[in-house]
Coordinates of C-alpha atoms and ligand atoms in Angstrom, one line a residue:
M80 CA 123.8 63.1 93.4
V81 CA 127.4 64.0 94.2
R82 CA 128.5 67.2 92.5
L83 CA 132.1 67.5 91.9
Q84 CA 132.9 71.1 92.2
H85 CA 136.7 71.6 92.5
N86 CA 138.4 73.9 90.2
M87 CA 135.1 75.2 88.8
P88 CA 135.6 77.9 86.2
P89 CA 134.5 81.4 87.4
K90 CA 131.0 82.4 86.4
T91 CA 130.9 84.6 83.3
R92 CA 128.2 86.4 81.3
G93 CA 127.1 84.6 78.1
Q94 CA 126.4 86.2 74.8
H95 CA 122.8 87.0 75.7
G96 CA 123.6 88.3 79.2
N97 CA 122.6 85.1 80.9
E98 CA 124.8 83.2 83.4
E99 CA 127.2 80.8 81.7
S100 CA 125.2 77.9 80.4
S101 CA 125.7 74.4 81.6
R102 CA 126.7 73.5 78.0
N103 CA 129.6 75.9 78.2
I104 CA 130.6 74.5 81.5
N105 CA 130.7 71.0 80.1
Y106 CA 132.7 72.2 77.2
I107 CA 135.2 73.9 79.5
R108 CA 135.5 70.8 81.5
S109 CA 136.2 68.5 78.6
K110 CA 138.6 71.0 77.3
K111 CA 140.3 71.1 80.7
L112 CA 140.6 67.3 80.7
R113 CA 142.2 67.5 77.2
C114 CA 144.6 70.1 78.5
V115 CA 145.5 67.9 81.5
M116 CA 146.2 65.0 79.2
A117 CA 148.0 67.1 76.7
S118 CA 150.3 68.6 79.3
K119 CA 151.5 65.0 80.0
R120 CA 152.8 64.7 76.5
K121 CA 156.5 65.1 75.9
S122 CA 156.3 68.0 73.4
K123 CA 153.9 70.8 72.8
D124 CA 153.9 70.0 69.1
D125 CA 153.0 66.4 69.7
I126 CA 149.4 66.7 68.6
S127 CA 149.4 63.6 66.3
V128 CA 149.1 60.1 67.6
P129 CA 149.7 60.0 71.4
S130 CA 152.6 57.9 72.5
L131 CA 152.1 54.4 73.9
T132 CA 153.0 55.6 77.4
H133 CA 150.5 58.4 77.1
R134 CA 147.7 56.1 75.9
Q135 CA 148.5 53.7 78.8
Y136 CA 148.3 56.7 81.2
E137 CA 144.9 57.7 79.7
D138 CA 143.7 54.1 80.0
D139 CA 144.8 54.0 83.6
V140 CA 142.8 57.1 84.4
Y141 CA 139.7 55.6 82.8
F142 CA 139.9 52.2 84.4
M143 CA 140.7 53.6 87.9
S144 CA 137.6 55.9 87.4
V145 CA 135.5 52.8 86.8
A146 CA 136.9 51.2 89.9
L147 CA 136.0 54.3 91.8
M148 CA 132.5 54.4 90.5
F149 CA 132.0 50.8 91.6
A150 CA 133.4 51.6 95.0
K151 CA 130.6 54.1 95.4
K152 CA 128.1 51.2 95.2
S153 CA 129.5 49.4 98.3
P154 CA 127.2 49.2 101.3
D155 CA 130.1 49.4 103.7
P156 CA 129.8 52.9 105.3
S157 CA 133.4 53.1 106.5
T158 CA 135.5 51.7 103.5
K159 CA 134.1 51.5 100.0
V160 CA 136.4 49.6 97.7
G161 CA 136.0 49.1 93.9
A162 CA 137.9 46.9 91.5
C163 CA 138.1 46.7 87.7
I164 CA 139.8 44.0 85.8
V165 CA 141.1 44.8 82.3
N166 CA 142.4 42.6 79.5
E167 CA 144.1 44.3 76.6
G168 CA 142.1 47.5 77.1
K169 CA 138.8 45.9 77.7
I170 CA 136.9 45.5 81.0
V171 CA 136.3 41.9 81.9
G172 CA 135.2 42.2 85.5
V173 CA 134.1 44.8 88.1
G174 CA 133.3 44.5 91.8
F175 CA 132.9 46.2 95.1
N176 CA 132.9 45.0 98.7
M177 CA 129.6 43.6 99.8
M178 CA 128.1 40.7 101.8
P179 CA 127.8 37.4 99.9
N180 CA 124.7 37.1 97.7
G181 CA 121.6 36.3 99.6
C182 CA 123.2 37.3 103.0
E183 CA 122.8 41.1 102.6
E184 CA 119.7 41.4 104.9
A185 CA 121.0 38.9 107.5
F186 CA 124.3 40.8 107.9
I187 CA 123.1 44.4 107.4
K188 CA 123.7 45.3 111.1
L189 CA 127.3 44.2 111.0
W190 CA 128.4 47.1 108.7
K191 CA 128.5 49.6 111.6
R192 CA 129.3 47.2 114.4
D193 CA 132.6 47.4 116.2
D194 CA 132.9 44.5 118.6
E195 CA 135.7 42.6 120.4
D196 CA 134.1 39.4 119.1
R197 CA 135.3 39.3 115.5
L198 CA 132.3 37.1 114.6
K199 CA 130.0 40.0 115.4
T200 CA 131.8 42.3 112.9
K201 CA 131.7 42.5 109.1
Y202 CA 135.2 41.1 108.7
P203 CA 134.6 37.3 108.5
Y204 CA 131.7 37.7 106.2
V205 CA 132.4 40.5 103.7
C206 CA 133.4 39.7 100.1
H207 CA 136.2 42.0 99.0
A208 CA 136.0 44.0 95.8
E209 CA 138.8 42.0 94.2
L210 CA 137.0 38.7 94.9
N211 CA 133.8 40.0 93.4
A212 CA 135.5 41.4 90.4
I213 CA 137.2 38.0 89.7
M214 CA 134.0 36.1 90.3
N215 CA 132.0 38.5 88.1
K216 CA 134.4 38.1 85.2
T217 CA 132.8 38.0 81.7
S218 CA 135.7 36.1 80.2
V219 CA 136.8 32.5 80.5
D220 CA 139.6 33.5 82.8
V221 CA 141.6 36.6 83.9
K222 CA 145.0 35.3 83.0
G223 CA 147.5 38.1 82.2
C224 CA 145.0 40.8 83.2
T225 CA 145.5 44.0 85.1
I226 CA 143.4 44.8 88.2
Y227 CA 142.6 48.4 89.1
V228 CA 141.6 48.6 92.7
T229 CA 140.9 51.6 95.0
L230 CA 142.6 50.0 98.0
F231 CA 145.7 47.8 98.1
P232 CA 144.7 44.1 98.2
C233 CA 144.7 42.3 101.5
N234 CA 146.7 39.1 101.8
E235 CA 143.6 36.9 101.0
C236 CA 142.9 39.0 97.9
A237 CA 146.6 38.8 96.9
K238 CA 146.3 35.0 96.9
L239 CA 143.2 35.2 94.8
I240 CA 144.9 37.6 92.4
I241 CA 147.9 35.3 92.0
Q242 CA 145.8 32.1 91.6
S243 CA 143.6 33.7 89.0
G244 CA 146.6 34.6 86.9
I245 CA 146.2 38.4 87.1
R246 CA 149.7 39.9 86.5
K247 CA 149.4 43.5 87.5
V248 CA 147.8 45.5 90.3
L249 CA 147.3 49.3 90.2
Y250 CA 145.9 50.8 93.5
L251 CA 144.9 54.2 94.7
S252 CA 145.1 54.0 98.5
N253 CA 147.3 52.0 100.7
K254 CA 145.9 53.0 104.1
Y255 CA 146.8 49.7 105.8
A256 CA 150.4 49.8 104.6
D257 CA 151.8 49.3 108.1
T258 CA 149.9 46.2 108.9
E259 CA 151.2 42.6 108.9
D260 CA 148.5 41.5 106.4
N261 CA 149.7 44.2 104.0
E262 CA 153.3 43.0 104.5
A263 CA 152.2 39.5 103.6
S264 CA 150.4 40.8 100.5
V265 CA 153.5 42.5 99.3
E266 CA 155.6 39.4 99.9
L267 CA 153.0 37.2 98.1
L268 CA 152.8 39.5 95.1
N269 CA 156.5 39.9 94.8
R270 CA 157.2 36.2 95.1
A271 CA 154.6 35.4 92.5
G272 CA 156.0 38.1 90.1
V273 CA 152.8 40.1 90.1
T274 CA 153.6 43.8 89.4
H275 CA 152.0 46.3 91.8
R276 CA 152.2 50.1 91.8
P277 CA 150.3 53.0 93.3
F278 CA 148.2 55.2 91.1
T279 CA 148.3 58.8 92.4
L280 CA 146.5 60.7 89.6
K281 CA 143.4 61.6 91.7
Q282 CA 143.0 65.0 90.1
E283 CA 142.9 63.6 86.6
V284 CA 140.2 61.1 87.7
R285 CA 138.2 64.0 89.1
D286 CA 138.6 66.0 85.9
L287 CA 137.5 63.0 83.9
L288 CA 134.4 62.5 86.1
D289 CA 133.6 66.2 86.0
S290 CA 134.0 66.3 82.2
I291 CA 131.4 63.5 81.7
N292 CA 128.9 64.5 84.3
P293 CA 126.0 65.9 82.2
F294 CA 124.2 67.3 85.3
A295 CA 127.1 69.2 86.8
E296 CA 126.5 73.0 87.0
Ligands
LIG459 N1 141.7 45.3 99.2 C1 140.5 45.4 100.0 C2 140.6 45.7 101.3 C3 139.4 45.8 102.0 N2 138.2 45.6 101.4 C4 137.0 45.8 102.2 C5 136.7 44.9 103.3 C6 135.8 45.8 104.2 O1 134.5 45.9 103.7 C7 136.5 47.1 104.0 C8 137.6 47.4 105.0 O2 137.0 47.9 106.2 P1 137.7 48.9 107.2 O3 138.5 48.0 108.1 O4 138.5 49.9 106.5 O5 136.5 49.5 107.9 O6 137.1 47.1 102.7 C9 138.2 45.3 100.1 O7 137.1 45.1 99.5 N3 139.4 45.2 99.4

């Protein structure tokens, strides 16, 4: 189990002289998350209905967290990618990078292989997170949806995104930003009118995961 321990509150003595209970820690964490969210509101007095922008921001945190959790399931030891497709606030597809169904065993050795011969690497065979999320969709189609993805889509995934009718891409990392493939992705998405923007709220995602982890100490 991964324990998320950043910004842990200092240990204090409880009412009965015991170390702070895990219940208290979870309470503090959820309170911390509420504070983080509240600090993004325009005014301190704004404790009524959160603004549309704020609700969208909260949704972005939740859906990117889902994408991150699915990335964790990827068998790729070097780059784990997760994707979550959302339609009007509801998740309609999730995915992570993996070998095609039924080929996992046959290609298992390729995950760690670095070879001049591309056919002996994972690259020609792996199904990207975006492809899996689109193929796993629970709705008839994903037209007009937003995709939350932990790594900027490659040019092949950009084509899939466009053809499937997804209209918006939010991504965490863009570690291949300087590559030609990436340039092609940007060109494709721009030409097709698909919005794309980075999502840099990693601390909020961590706070959210901390606040819901019932086993964290
Ligand atoms: N948008 C993306 C980009 C990449 N992937 C997958 C494909 C590979 O499994 C891995 C990249 O491997 P690396 O060259 O970083 O070792 O990430 C994806 O699913 N979606």
